């Protein structure tokens, strides 16, 4: 069994947070056609502080909404036609425990 993450590191601080999934509808959706044809930099893969986005073998970008910090960085860097983002429903999403 590995020791718990140190709370003074970024992974340790993120481990203190709690995520409550909004089962009704994911708060991030991607238009894969726009993303694939018009986006050349794929900024979401590098700018997200929680590393929510990953690229599948077929080139599609897929978000892991359970890890989203709701900071909005992806909204600023991605094409507005490619990414749709909203806050999760009431009481859902990230719950910061410290700080």
PDB file of C-alpha atoms in Angstrom:
ATOM      1  CA  UNK A   1       0.000   0.000   0.000  1.00  0.00           C
ATOM      2  CA  UNK A   2       1.430   3.374  -0.983  1.00  0.00           C
ATOM      3  CA  UNK A   3       1.433   6.293   1.459  1.00  0.00           C
ATOM      4  CA  UNK A   4      -1.165   9.060   0.995  1.00  0.00           C
ATOM      5  CA  UNK A   5      -0.067  11.984  -1.198  1.00  0.00           C
ATOM      6  CA  UNK A   6       1.664  14.874   0.501  1.00  0.00           C
ATOM      7  CA  UNK A   7      -0.816  17.777   0.815  1.00  0.00           C
ATOM      8  CA  UNK A   8       1.924  20.286  -0.085  1.00  0.00           C
ATOM      9  CA  UNK A   9       2.188  18.950  -3.647  1.00  0.00           C
ATOM     10  CA  UNK A  10      -0.312  19.675  -6.424  1.00  0.00           C
ATOM     11  CA  UNK A  11      -1.462  16.021  -6.605  1.00  0.00           C
ATOM     12  CA  UNK A  12      -1.721  16.004  -2.806  1.00  0.00           C
ATOM     13  CA  UNK A  13      -3.827  19.138  -2.738  1.00  0.00           C
ATOM     14  CA  UNK A  14      -6.079  17.830  -5.508  1.00  0.00           C
ATOM     15  CA  UNK A  15      -6.545  14.606  -3.533  1.00  0.00           C
ATOM     16  CA  UNK A  16      -8.164  16.662  -0.754  1.00  0.00           C
ATOM     17  CA  UNK A  17     -10.982  17.765  -3.093  1.00  0.00           C
ATOM     18  CA  UNK A  18     -14.217  15.836  -3.512  1.00  0.00           C
ATOM     19  CA  UNK A  19     -16.144  15.416  -6.770  1.00  0.00           C
ATOM     20  CA  UNK A  20     -19.883  14.834  -6.935  1.00  0.00           C
ATOM     21  CA  UNK A  21     -20.827  13.805 -10.471  1.00  0.00           C
ATOM     22  CA  UNK A  22     -23.844  15.374 -12.137  1.00  0.00           C
ATOM     23  CA  UNK A  23     -25.335  12.166 -13.519  1.00  0.00           C
ATOM     24  CA  UNK A  24     -28.019  14.032 -15.484  1.00  0.00           C
ATOM     25  CA  UNK A  25     -25.743  15.573 -18.094  1.00  0.00           C
ATOM     26  CA  UNK A  26     -21.968  16.016 -18.279  1.00  0.00           C
ATOM     27  CA  UNK A  27     -21.017  19.672 -17.868  1.00  0.00           C
ATOM     28  CA  UNK A  28     -18.400  19.443 -20.637  1.00  0.00           C
ATOM     29  CA  UNK A  29     -19.227  18.355 -24.166  1.00  0.00           C
ATOM     30  CA  UNK A  30     -17.068  18.437 -27.264  1.00  0.00           C
ATOM     31  CA  UNK A  31     -18.107  18.750 -30.897  1.00  0.00           C
ATOM     32  CA  UNK A  32     -15.601  16.273 -32.286  1.00  0.00           C
ATOM     33  CA  UNK A  33     -16.081  17.362 -35.905  1.00  0.00           C
ATOM     34  CA  UNK A  34     -15.179  20.989 -35.099  1.00  0.00           C
ATOM     35  CA  UNK A  35     -12.386  19.930 -32.784  1.00  0.00           C
ATOM     36  CA  UNK A  36     -10.855  17.603 -35.348  1.00  0.00           C
ATOM     37  CA  UNK A  37     -11.185  19.871 -38.408  1.00  0.00           C
ATOM     38  CA  UNK A  38     -10.644  23.395 -37.043  1.00  0.00           C
ATOM     39  CA  UNK A  39      -8.453  23.041 -33.955  1.00  0.00           C
ATOM     40  CA  UNK A  40      -4.762  22.811 -34.745  1.00  0.00           C
ATOM     41  CA  UNK A  41      -3.171  23.365 -31.318  1.00  0.00           C
ATOM     42  CA  UNK A  42      -5.219  21.065 -29.037  1.00  0.00           C
ATOM     43  CA  UNK A  43      -4.626  23.461 -26.143  1.00  0.00           C
ATOM     44  CA  UNK A  44      -7.005  21.634 -23.803  1.00  0.00           C
ATOM     45  CA  UNK A  45      -4.472  18.793 -23.574  1.00  0.00           C
ATOM     46  CA  UNK A  46      -1.839  21.075 -22.064  1.00  0.00           C
ATOM     47  CA  UNK A  47      -3.564  23.984 -20.301  1.00  0.00           C
ATOM     48  CA  UNK A  48      -5.981  22.124 -18.027  1.00  0.00           C
ATOM     49  CA  UNK A  49      -4.509  22.156 -14.497  1.00  0.00           C
ATOM     50  CA  UNK A  50      -6.417  18.972 -13.579  1.00  0.00           C
ATOM     51  CA  UNK A  51      -5.383  17.090 -16.747  1.00  0.00           C
ATOM     52  CA  UNK A  52      -9.052  16.409 -17.543  1.00  0.00           C
ATOM     53  CA  UNK A  53      -8.605  15.972 -21.315  1.00  0.00           C
ATOM     54  CA  UNK A  54      -6.996  13.066 -23.122  1.00  0.00           C
ATOM     55  CA  UNK A  55      -6.644  12.152 -26.777  1.00  0.00           C
ATOM     56  CA  UNK A  56      -8.039   8.817 -27.896  1.00  0.00           C
ATOM     57  CA  UNK A  57      -6.316   6.618 -30.490  1.00  0.00           C
ATOM     58  CA  UNK A  58      -8.775   7.841 -33.128  1.00  0.00           C
ATOM     59  CA  UNK A  59      -7.846  11.505 -32.453  1.00  0.00           C
ATOM     60  CA  UNK A  60     -10.971  12.447 -30.462  1.00  0.00           C
ATOM     61  CA  UNK A  61     -10.483  14.554 -27.334  1.00  0.00           C
ATOM     62  CA  UNK A  62     -12.348  13.072 -24.361  1.00  0.00           C
ATOM     63  CA  UNK A  63     -12.864  14.842 -21.009  1.00  0.00           C
ATOM     64  CA  UNK A  64     -12.936  13.101 -17.635  1.00  0.00           C
ATOM     65  CA  UNK A  65     -15.539  15.371 -16.060  1.00  0.00           C
ATOM     66  CA  UNK A  66     -15.034  13.840 -12.597  1.00  0.00           C
ATOM     67  CA  UNK A  67     -11.688  15.585 -12.284  1.00  0.00           C
ATOM     68  CA  UNK A  68     -12.754  19.048 -13.481  1.00  0.00           C
ATOM     69  CA  UNK A  69     -11.788  21.933 -11.179  1.00  0.00           C
ATOM     70  CA  UNK A  70     -14.338  24.214 -12.903  1.00  0.00           C
ATOM     71  CA  UNK A  71     -11.679  26.875 -13.489  1.00  0.00           C
ATOM     72  CA  UNK A  72     -12.769  27.630 -17.078  1.00  0.00           C
ATOM     73  CA  UNK A  73      -9.292  27.469 -18.616  1.00  0.00           C
ATOM     74  CA  UNK A  74     -10.553  25.186 -21.378  1.00  0.00           C
ATOM     75  CA  UNK A  75     -13.323  27.658 -22.235  1.00  0.00           C
ATOM     76  CA  UNK A  76     -10.762  30.407 -22.754  1.00  0.00           C
ATOM     77  CA  UNK A  77      -8.360  28.341 -24.871  1.00  0.00           C
ATOM     78  CA  UNK A  78     -10.674  26.146 -26.968  1.00  0.00           C
ATOM     79  CA  UNK A  79     -12.760  27.187 -29.930  1.00  0.00           C
ATOM     80  CA  UNK A  80     -16.222  28.153 -28.657  1.00  0.00           C
ATOM     81  CA  UNK A  81     -17.815  25.980 -31.339  1.00  0.00           C
ATOM     82  CA  UNK A  82     -15.744  22.957 -30.287  1.00  0.00           C
ATOM     83  CA  UNK A  83     -16.309  22.971 -26.538  1.00  0.00           C
ATOM     84  CA  UNK A  84     -19.464  23.510 -24.542  1.00  0.00           C
ATOM     85  CA  UNK A  85     -19.006  24.063 -20.810  1.00  0.00           C
ATOM     86  CA  UNK A  86     -21.443  24.857 -18.032  1.00  0.00           C
ATOM     87  CA  UNK A  87     -21.396  24.542 -14.266  1.00  0.00           C
ATOM     88  CA  UNK A  88     -22.662  21.203 -12.952  1.00  0.00           C
ATOM     89  CA  UNK A  89     -26.150  21.115 -11.420  1.00  0.00           C
ATOM     90  CA  UNK A  90     -26.745  22.362  -7.879  1.00  0.00           C
ATOM     91  CA  UNK A  91     -24.677  20.564  -5.258  1.00  0.00           C
ATOM     92  CA  UNK A  92     -22.697  18.710  -7.906  1.00  0.00           C
ATOM     93  CA  UNK A  93     -19.177  19.178  -9.239  1.00  0.00           C
ATOM     94  CA  UNK A  94     -16.095  19.944  -7.243  1.00  0.00           C
ATOM     95  CA  UNK A  95     -16.173  20.546  -3.525  1.00  0.00           C
ATOM     96  CA  UNK A  96     -13.000  22.218  -2.289  1.00  0.00           C
ATOM     97  CA  UNK A  97     -12.201  21.038   1.211  1.00  0.00           C
ATOM     98  CA  UNK A  98      -9.313  23.374   2.025  1.00  0.00           C
ATOM     99  CA  UNK A  99      -8.536  26.722   0.473  1.00  0.00           C
TER     100      UNK A  99
END
